[in-house]
C-alpha cells in the first residue's frame, strides 16, 4: 500500500507546458556551471574509489596487523595471516528523492496579493532552480535513481525513482516535472511528507534488493522548502526523523531563503515566534531554535548551494563511516 | 536564557508588522513573527509592548489589515477572506483610539 495520494492528482492544476519548458531550459542554462561544480564535488564524496582504511588478516599485504603477531609466534608461525590490506570499497548504489515544497508560502504571498511563482523573488523559484541544478548534477554523475516528490497538504510523485531519468536527455521530461509545481497548496504537512518518504524508500529498497546484488544502497532525501512548518509539528517530526535514521535514510533540509529583493530581517534566520505562557505573558523565541531537522542548510543565493550541500554530505559520510 | 516554551502550541500564522508612527518603529529584524492563529487585537498589542519587541509597557494598539481594523481573531480573518495559514499577513499598527475620542462637543 502506498501512502502517496494518487487520487486528486488529476484535479490539481498543472503549470502550462510551454511555460514549464521555457523555465527548464532557462534554469538549465543559468545553473550550468553551478551544476558542474556540484557534480565534481559530489563525485569525490559519493563514489569513493579507494578505501582509506587498512584492515583484515591476509598472508600477504601492505602493513602488519600487530594484534596477530603474538598468536603467530605462539602458533609456531602457523597462523600466518598477519597482514592488512586496503579493502576494495563495495560499489555504492544511490536512491535520491528531491522533495519540493508546493505550498503557497513558497510563492510571494504577502497578504492578499497573489503574485506569480515565476516572479523575480520567491522561495518557489529558488526551489525550482535548485531542483534543476541538483538533478542535472546527479544525472551527470549517474549516481543512481532520482525521484521527485511534491508536498503541501498532501504528497504527490512528480517523478518516480524507477522512471527513466528526467534531467539528462531532452527538456521534455524535465518540463513535465516542473509542470507539477504551482505553489498553491494551502498547507505544509511536513509530517505527511516524512511518512511518505520513509515508506517510498522502504518500497524502493525492496525493489532494488530484488534486482541487484552486492551493492551498498544509500538513500538520501533532499527537502527543498522555505522551512515554514507549523511549530506544533516539530515534536511530531522527531520520531519520524529517528525512524528515517534507523532505516538508513538520510534527510537533508535545504531552507530556501531567497535574499533577492528583500530587506534584511526577512530571512528565516531572523524569524521569531511568540507564544503565551501560562501566566499570559508573551514569550518570544527564535523560530529555528525548535527546528527538528538535524541536517539543514540555509540557501540565500543559488550560488551558495553546491558548496554548502557538498560540505554537509561530506560531514555526514564522515560521521557514518567513523 | 533557556525559558521553557508554553506547551502544545496551536496553529500559527506569520505576520509582518509595519507602522507609520515614527516613534514606534520596530527594528527590521523584529518585524516578522509567527503568532498563534487565534490571537486578537489585545494579544497582538501585548506582544508589541513586550520587552523583546517595542518594550513600551502598555500602549494599546489597533491593527489594520488591508486598510480595515482587525476586530476578529487572525484565524477568523483568514477564514472570512478565503485565506490559509500559508498567508503572510501584513499588520499595520497604530495607537489605539480606545477609549473613543470625545468629539461631540465641538
Ligand atoms: Mg508552506
Short mmCIF file of C-alpha atoms and ligand atoms in Angstrom, two decimals:
data_model
loop_
_atom_site.label_atom_id
_atom_site.label_comp_id
_atom_site.label_asym_id
_atom_site.label_seq_id
_atom_site.Cartn_x
_atom_site.Cartn_y
_atom_site.Cartn_z
CA UNK A 1 0.00 0.00 0.00
CA UNK A 2 1.36 3.39 -0.87
CA UNK A 3 0.77 6.41 1.29
CA UNK A 4 1.11 8.76 -1.64
CA UNK A 5 -2.19 10.09 -2.81
CA UNK A 6 -2.74 9.17 -6.40
CA UNK A 7 -6.31 10.38 -6.36
CA UNK A 8 -6.78 14.11 -6.61
CA UNK A 9 -3.64 14.38 -8.68
CA UNK A 10 -5.66 14.74 -11.82
CA UNK A 11 -7.58 17.62 -10.36
CA UNK A 12 -4.52 19.55 -9.21
CA UNK A 13 -3.66 22.41 -11.56
CA UNK A 14 -0.65 21.99 -13.84
CA UNK A 15 1.65 24.73 -14.94
CA UNK A 16 1.34 25.49 -18.65
CA UNK A 17 3.58 23.09 -20.58
CA UNK A 18 5.31 25.68 -22.76
CA UNK A 19 5.98 27.87 -19.72
CA UNK A 20 7.48 24.88 -17.90
CA UNK A 21 9.59 24.03 -20.93
CA UNK A 22 10.92 27.57 -21.07
CA UNK A 23 11.63 27.52 -17.32
CA UNK A 24 13.53 24.26 -17.62
CA UNK A 25 15.79 25.47 -20.41
CA UNK A 26 16.32 28.86 -18.74
CA UNK A 27 17.18 27.34 -15.39
CA UNK A 28 19.40 24.75 -17.00
CA UNK A 29 21.37 27.41 -18.87
CA UNK A 30 21.55 29.62 -15.80
CA UNK A 31 22.75 26.85 -13.47
CA UNK A 32 25.07 25.05 -15.91
CA UNK A 33 28.34 25.94 -14.22
CA UNK A 34 26.93 25.54 -10.69
CA UNK A 35 25.65 22.14 -11.68
CA UNK A 36 29.09 21.11 -12.94
CA UNK A 37 30.69 22.40 -9.76
CA UNK A 38 28.26 20.42 -7.62
CA UNK A 39 28.78 17.36 -9.76
CA UNK A 40 32.56 17.37 -9.40
CA UNK A 41 32.32 17.93 -5.64
CA UNK A 42 29.77 15.13 -5.25
CA UNK A 43 31.85 12.74 -7.35
CA UNK A 44 34.52 12.74 -4.67
CA UNK A 45 32.02 12.24 -1.88
CA UNK A 46 29.58 9.77 -3.37
CA UNK A 47 31.88 7.47 -5.33
CA UNK A 48 34.96 6.51 -3.33
CA UNK A 49 37.42 4.57 -5.47
CA UNK A 50 39.76 3.63 -2.68
CA UNK A 51 39.15 2.61 0.87
CA UNK A 52 41.13 4.74 3.26
CA UNK A 53 41.45 2.10 5.97
CA UNK A 54 43.74 -0.92 6.07
CA UNK A 55 42.05 -3.93 7.60
CA UNK A 56 41.66 -7.69 7.66
CA UNK A 57 44.05 -10.61 8.05
CA UNK A 58 45.85 -11.95 4.98
CA UNK A 59 49.00 -13.97 4.16
CA UNK A 60 50.36 -11.04 2.17
CA UNK A 61 49.55 -7.38 2.42
CA UNK A 62 50.61 -3.82 2.96
CA UNK A 63 51.09 -3.49 6.69
CA UNK A 64 51.44 -5.89 9.61
CA UNK A 65 48.41 -6.40 11.82
CA UNK A 66 50.05 -6.04 15.23
CA UNK A 67 47.29 -7.93 17.04
CA UNK A 68 48.09 -11.03 15.00
CA UNK A 69 51.80 -11.17 15.83
CA UNK A 70 51.64 -12.87 19.25
CA UNK A 71 49.20 -15.60 18.10
CA UNK A 72 51.50 -16.03 15.06
CA UNK A 73 54.56 -16.71 17.23
CA UNK A 74 52.55 -18.72 19.77
CA UNK A 75 51.23 -20.96 16.98
CA UNK A 76 54.80 -21.71 15.87
CA UNK A 77 54.31 -19.48 12.83
CA UNK A 78 51.31 -21.47 11.62
CA UNK A 79 48.66 -18.78 11.97
CA UNK A 80 50.31 -16.62 9.39
CA UNK A 81 47.52 -14.34 8.26
CA UNK A 82 49.20 -11.33 9.77
CA UNK A 83 48.91 -8.70 7.04
CA UNK A 84 46.36 -5.97 6.47
CA UNK A 85 45.16 -4.81 3.06
CA UNK A 86 43.33 -1.85 1.69
CA UNK A 87 39.90 -3.28 1.11
CA UNK A 88 38.24 -2.57 -2.22
CA UNK A 89 35.16 -0.49 -1.38
CA UNK A 90 31.91 -2.07 -2.41
CA UNK A 91 30.10 -0.32 -5.20
CA UNK A 92 27.50 2.08 -3.92
CA UNK A 93 24.04 2.49 -5.34
CA UNK A 94 22.00 5.58 -4.57
CA UNK A 95 18.34 6.38 -4.46
CA UNK A 96 17.75 10.08 -4.11
CA UNK A 97 14.41 11.79 -3.59
CA UNK A 98 14.15 15.52 -4.20
CA UNK A 99 11.15 16.72 -2.16
CA UNK A 100 9.89 20.11 -3.26
CA UNK A 101 7.55 22.22 -1.14
CA UNK A 102 4.49 23.05 -3.28
CA UNK A 103 2.66 25.05 -0.59
CA UNK A 104 1.58 28.61 -1.25
CA UNK A 105 4.02 30.10 1.27
CA UNK A 106 6.63 29.27 -1.37
CA UNK A 107 5.10 31.91 -3.65
CA UNK A 108 5.38 35.50 -2.54
CA UNK A 109 2.07 35.81 -0.84
CA UNK A 110 2.24 38.97 1.22
CA UNK A 111 -1.33 39.34 2.47
CA UNK A 112 -3.77 39.14 -0.41
CA UNK A 113 -1.58 39.81 -3.40
CA UNK A 114 -1.17 36.53 -5.23
CA UNK A 115 1.89 37.08 -7.36
CA UNK A 116 3.09 34.55 -9.89
CA UNK A 117 5.54 31.98 -8.55
CA UNK A 118 7.77 32.68 -11.52
CA UNK A 119 8.15 36.31 -10.47
CA UNK A 120 11.61 37.57 -9.67
CA UNK A 121 11.73 36.80 -5.97
CA UNK A 122 10.25 33.80 -4.22
CA UNK A 123 11.30 30.65 -2.45
CA UNK A 124 9.38 28.69 -5.07
CA UNK A 125 11.51 29.94 -7.92
CA UNK A 126 14.70 29.32 -5.96
CA UNK A 127 13.49 25.79 -5.18
CA UNK A 128 12.81 25.01 -8.83
CA UNK A 129 16.17 26.44 -9.90
CA UNK A 130 17.80 24.28 -7.22
CA UNK A 131 15.81 21.26 -8.39
CA UNK A 132 17.11 21.71 -11.94
CA UNK A 133 20.67 22.31 -10.78
CA UNK A 134 20.83 19.35 -8.39
CA UNK A 135 19.06 16.91 -10.68
CA UNK A 136 21.38 17.83 -13.57
CA UNK A 137 24.40 17.28 -11.35
CA UNK A 138 23.11 13.89 -10.20
CA UNK A 139 22.25 12.87 -13.76
CA UNK A 140 25.77 13.62 -14.99
CA UNK A 141 27.20 11.58 -12.11
CA UNK A 142 24.94 8.67 -12.94
CA UNK A 143 24.87 8.17 -9.19
CA UNK A 144 21.67 6.19 -9.19
CA UNK A 145 17.92 6.62 -9.24
CA UNK A 146 16.50 10.10 -8.77
CA UNK A 147 12.85 10.79 -7.96
CA UNK A 148 10.87 13.93 -7.23
CA UNK A 149 8.09 14.32 -4.67
CA UNK A 150 5.92 17.37 -4.21
CA UNK A 151 4.26 18.17 -0.90
CA UNK A 152 1.85 20.60 0.67
CA UNK A 153 -1.38 19.45 2.27
CA UNK A 154 -0.62 16.10 0.65
CA UNK A 155 2.21 14.38 -1.18
CA UNK A 156 2.45 13.57 -4.88
CA UNK A 157 5.01 11.81 -7.05
CA UNK A 158 6.27 14.19 -9.74
CA UNK A 159 8.84 11.66 -10.92
CA UNK A 160 9.19 8.12 -9.67
CA UNK A 161 12.57 6.64 -8.71
CA UNK A 162 12.03 3.88 -11.25
CA UNK A 163 11.04 6.20 -14.13
CA UNK A 164 13.72 6.90 -16.77
CA UNK A 165 15.98 9.81 -15.72
CA UNK A 166 14.34 13.18 -16.33
CA UNK A 167 17.30 15.52 -16.15
CA UNK A 168 19.72 14.03 -18.65
CA UNK A 169 18.26 13.99 -22.12
CA UNK A 170 15.57 16.19 -23.61
CA UNK A 171 13.96 19.12 -21.86
CA UNK A 172 10.59 17.46 -22.18
CA UNK A 173 10.84 15.13 -19.18
CA UNK A 174 12.19 17.95 -17.01
CA UNK A 175 9.44 20.30 -18.08
CA UNK A 176 6.84 17.70 -17.11
CA UNK A 177 8.30 17.63 -13.60
CA UNK A 178 8.25 21.45 -13.32
CA UNK A 179 4.66 21.49 -14.54
CA UNK A 180 3.56 19.83 -11.34
CA UNK A 181 4.67 22.72 -9.15
CA UNK A 182 2.31 25.66 -8.93
CA UNK A 183 2.71 26.58 -5.24
CA UNK A 184 -0.99 26.70 -4.49
CA UNK A 185 -1.42 24.06 -1.79
CA UNK A 186 -2.84 25.71 1.29
CA UNK A 187 -0.89 23.79 3.92
CA UNK A 188 2.62 22.46 4.58
CA UNK A 189 2.29 18.98 6.06
CA UNK A 190 5.88 18.00 6.76
CA UNK A 191 4.78 15.05 8.91
CA UNK A 192 2.97 13.57 5.95
CA UNK A 193 5.98 14.19 3.71
CA UNK A 194 8.37 12.35 6.03
CA UNK A 195 5.96 9.43 6.40
CA UNK A 196 5.62 9.19 2.60
CA UNK A 197 9.38 9.50 2.10
CA UNK A 198 10.21 6.70 4.52
CA UNK A 199 7.55 4.44 3.01
CA UNK A 200 8.61 5.26 -0.53
CA UNK A 201 12.23 4.42 0.29
CA UNK A 202 11.24 1.18 2.01
CA UNK A 203 9.35 0.02 -1.10
CA UNK A 204 12.23 1.16 -3.32
CA UNK A 205 14.75 -0.76 -1.21
CA UNK A 206 12.76 -3.97 -1.62
CA UNK A 207 12.57 -3.47 -5.39
CA UNK A 208 16.29 -2.69 -5.53
CA UNK A 209 17.18 -5.77 -3.46
CA UNK A 210 15.30 -7.96 -5.90
CA UNK A 211 17.12 -6.62 -8.95
CA UNK A 212 20.72 -6.13 -7.92
CA UNK A 213 23.05 -7.81 -5.52
CA UNK A 214 26.20 -6.91 -3.68
CA UNK A 215 25.60 -3.21 -3.94
CA UNK A 216 25.65 -0.96 -0.96
CA UNK A 217 22.38 1.02 -1.12
CA UNK A 218 22.27 4.61 0.16
CA UNK A 219 19.04 6.53 0.35
CA UNK A 220 19.00 10.28 0.53
CA UNK A 221 16.11 12.74 0.72
CA UNK A 222 16.72 16.40 -0.04
CA UNK A 223 13.85 18.64 1.07
CA UNK A 224 13.64 21.97 -0.77
CA UNK A 225 11.36 24.24 1.25
CA UNK A 226 11.06 27.70 2.79
CA UNK A 227 11.32 25.94 6.16
CA UNK A 228 8.00 27.23 7.43
CA UNK A 229 6.47 24.32 9.30
CA UNK A 230 3.79 24.70 11.95
CA UNK A 231 5.71 24.61 15.25
CA UNK A 232 3.26 22.11 16.72
CA UNK A 233 4.55 19.65 14.10
CA UNK A 234 8.15 19.94 15.27
CA UNK A 235 7.62 17.41 18.06
CA UNK A 236 5.77 15.02 15.74
CA UNK A 237 8.65 15.12 13.28
CA UNK A 238 11.30 13.92 15.72
CA UNK A 239 10.20 10.26 15.96
CA UNK A 240 9.90 10.16 12.16
CA UNK A 241 13.41 11.53 11.77
CA UNK A 242 14.64 8.82 14.15
CA UNK A 243 12.80 6.20 12.11
CA UNK A 244 14.42 7.52 8.92
CA UNK A 245 17.83 7.28 10.56
CA UNK A 246 17.15 3.70 11.68
CA UNK A 247 16.19 2.86 8.10
CA UNK A 248 19.47 4.41 6.96
CA UNK A 249 17.65 7.15 5.11
CA UNK A 250 19.47 10.45 5.26
CA UNK A 251 17.27 13.53 5.32
CA UNK A 252 18.77 16.92 4.42
CA UNK A 253 16.61 20.00 4.76
CA UNK A 254 17.59 22.79 2.38
CA UNK A 255 15.92 26.01 3.50
CA UNK A 256 15.15 28.19 0.51
CA UNK A 257 15.65 31.65 1.95
CA UNK A 258 15.60 33.89 -1.10
CA UNK A 259 17.52 37.06 -0.41
CA UNK A 260 16.72 38.78 -3.69
CA UNK A 261 14.62 41.90 -3.40
CA UNK A 262 14.17 41.54 0.33
CA UNK A 263 15.39 43.69 3.16
CA UNK A 264 17.36 42.18 5.97
CA UNK A 265 15.08 40.84 8.65
CA UNK A 266 13.06 38.90 6.11
CA UNK A 267 15.25 35.86 6.50
CA UNK A 268 14.05 32.75 8.30
CA UNK A 269 17.22 33.17 10.37
CA UNK A 270 15.66 36.26 11.93
CA UNK A 271 12.15 34.85 12.20
CA UNK A 272 10.80 34.76 15.75
CA UNK A 273 7.73 33.17 17.20
CA UNK A 274 5.55 34.41 20.01
CA UNK A 275 3.72 32.18 22.45
CA UNK A 276 1.78 32.98 25.56
CA UNK A 277 2.96 31.36 28.75
CA UNK A 278 0.52 30.01 31.35
CA UNK A 279 0.64 33.42 33.03
CA UNK A 280 -0.47 35.05 29.77
CA UNK A 281 2.87 36.75 29.28
CA UNK A 282 4.18 36.63 25.71
CA UNK A 283 7.47 34.75 25.27
CA UNK A 284 9.43 35.30 22.08
CA UNK A 285 11.86 32.73 20.65
CA UNK A 286 13.85 32.27 17.50
CA UNK A 287 11.84 30.03 15.18
CA UNK A 288 14.82 27.87 14.19
CA UNK A 289 15.55 27.01 17.85
CA UNK A 290 12.93 24.26 17.75
CA UNK A 291 13.53 23.25 14.12
CA UNK A 292 13.73 19.44 14.36
CA UNK A 293 15.91 18.57 11.34
CA UNK A 294 19.47 17.73 12.44
CA UNK A 295 20.90 18.25 8.96
CA UNK A 296 19.79 21.52 7.43
CA UNK A 297 21.36 24.29 5.49
CA UNK A 298 20.12 27.72 4.55
CA UNK A 299 20.47 28.95 0.99
CA UNK A 300 20.13 32.69 0.31
CA UNK A 301 21.54 32.56 -3.21
CA UNK A 302 21.64 29.71 -5.67
CA UNK A 303 25.44 30.06 -5.81
CA UNK A 304 25.62 29.01 -2.13
CA UNK A 305 24.06 25.62 -2.74
CA UNK A 306 26.80 23.45 -4.33
CA UNK A 307 29.42 24.20 -1.68
CA UNK A 308 27.00 24.03 1.24
CA UNK A 309 25.41 20.78 0.13
CA UNK A 310 28.77 19.14 -0.58
CA UNK A 311 30.11 20.20 2.82
CA UNK A 312 27.07 18.82 4.61
CA UNK A 313 27.19 15.47 2.78
CA UNK A 314 30.93 15.21 3.44
CA UNK A 315 30.31 15.70 7.16
CA UNK A 316 27.54 13.16 7.14
CA UNK A 317 29.57 10.48 5.34
CA UNK A 318 32.45 11.08 7.72
CA UNK A 319 30.11 10.56 10.68
CA UNK A 320 28.59 7.43 9.20
CA UNK A 321 31.96 5.90 8.33
CA UNK A 322 33.63 6.66 11.65
CA UNK B 1 18.02 32.12 28.59
CA UNK B 2 16.54 28.66 28.33
CA UNK B 3 12.96 29.55 29.11
CA UNK B 4 10.55 26.65 28.66
CA UNK B 5 8.09 27.03 25.80
CA UNK B 6 4.40 27.03 26.52
CA UNK B 7 3.08 23.54 25.80
CA UNK B 8 1.49 22.31 22.60
CA UNK B 9 1.06 25.43 20.52
CA UNK B 10 -1.94 25.62 18.25
CA UNK B 11 -1.86 26.72 14.62
CA UNK B 12 0.35 29.68 13.86
CA UNK B 13 0.34 32.37 11.21
CA UNK B 14 3.20 34.54 10.02
CA UNK B 15 2.71 38.29 10.33
CA UNK B 16 4.76 41.29 9.28
CA UNK B 17 4.39 44.41 11.41
CA UNK B 18 4.50 47.84 9.83
CA UNK B 19 3.67 51.28 11.15
CA UNK B 20 3.68 54.91 10.16
CA UNK B 21 4.23 56.05 13.75
CA UNK B 22 7.78 57.38 13.59
CA UNK B 23 8.43 56.98 17.33
CA UNK B 24 7.24 53.36 17.40
CA UNK B 25 9.28 51.69 14.66
CA UNK B 26 10.47 48.12 15.19
CA UNK B 27 13.98 47.22 14.11
CA UNK B 28 13.93 45.36 10.78
CA UNK B 29 14.88 42.06 12.39
CA UNK B 30 11.79 42.11 14.64
CA UNK B 31 9.11 42.80 12.07
CA UNK B 32 8.35 39.20 11.14
CA UNK B 33 6.77 36.97 13.69
CA UNK B 34 4.85 33.72 13.99
CA UNK B 35 1.86 34.23 16.25
CA UNK B 36 -0.95 31.95 17.46
CA UNK B 37 -3.69 32.00 14.79
CA UNK B 38 -6.40 32.55 17.40
CA UNK B 39 -4.79 35.80 18.51
CA UNK B 40 -6.81 39.05 18.56
CA UNK B 41 -6.06 42.72 18.92
CA UNK B 42 -5.32 42.50 22.63
CA UNK B 43 -2.80 39.66 22.30
CA UNK B 44 -1.03 41.36 19.43
CA UNK B 45 -0.91 44.56 21.45
CA UNK B 46 0.69 42.72 24.38
CA UNK B 47 3.30 41.18 22.10
CA UNK B 48 4.22 44.55 20.60
CA UNK B 49 4.51 46.12 24.06
CA UNK B 50 6.66 43.30 25.40
CA UNK B 51 10.30 43.71 26.33
CA UNK B 52 11.62 41.80 23.32
CA UNK B 53 9.62 43.95 20.91
CA UNK B 54 8.94 47.69 21.47
CA UNK B 55 9.36 47.50 25.24
CA UNK B 56 6.66 50.14 25.62
CA UNK B 57 4.77 48.62 28.53
CA UNK B 58 1.10 49.26 27.93
CA UNK B 59 0.31 51.34 24.87
CA UNK B 60 -2.95 49.98 23.46
CA UNK B 61 -2.56 49.27 19.73
CA UNK B 62 -5.01 48.74 16.94
CA UNK B 63 -4.16 46.76 13.82
CA UNK B 64 -5.04 47.38 10.20
CA UNK B 65 -5.09 44.65 7.58
CA UNK B 66 -5.55 45.94 4.07
CA UNK B 67 -6.93 49.19 5.42
CA UNK B 68 -9.50 47.84 7.84
CA UNK B 69 -9.29 47.35 11.58
CA UNK B 70 -8.85 43.85 12.90
CA UNK B 71 -11.90 43.10 15.02
CA UNK B 72 -11.77 39.29 15.00
CA UNK B 73 -9.05 36.71 15.54
CA UNK B 74 -6.49 36.37 12.75
CA UNK B 75 -7.85 32.88 12.09
CA UNK B 76 -11.35 34.28 11.59
CA UNK B 77 -9.97 36.99 9.34
CA UNK B 78 -8.23 34.37 7.18
CA UNK B 79 -11.33 32.21 7.01
CA UNK B 80 -13.60 35.13 6.13
CA UNK B 81 -11.25 36.09 3.31
CA UNK B 82 -10.68 32.59 1.98
CA UNK B 83 -7.02 32.60 3.02
CA UNK B 84 -4.96 29.81 4.56
CA UNK B 85 -2.31 29.67 7.28
CA UNK B 86 0.26 29.85 4.48
CA UNK B 87 -0.52 33.54 4.13
CA UNK B 88 1.88 36.14 5.42
CA UNK B 89 -0.36 38.88 6.88
CA UNK B 90 0.85 42.47 6.95
CA UNK B 91 -0.38 44.16 10.09
CA UNK B 92 -0.13 47.94 10.37
CA UNK B 93 -0.19 49.02 13.99
CA UNK B 94 -1.46 52.36 15.21
CA UNK B 95 -2.04 53.83 18.66
CA UNK B 96 -5.49 52.70 19.65
CA UNK B 97 -8.30 55.21 19.74
CA UNK B 98 -9.93 53.19 22.51
CA UNK B 99 -11.44 54.69 24.61
CA UNK B 100 -13.11 56.63 21.80
CA UNK B 101 -12.09 60.26 21.44
CA UNK B 102 -14.76 62.59 22.76
CA UNK B 103 -15.72 64.62 19.72
CA UNK B 104 -19.39 65.51 20.12
CA UNK B 105 -18.94 68.94 21.68
CA UNK B 106 -17.19 70.97 19.01
MG1 LIG C 1 4.40 26.48 3.36
#
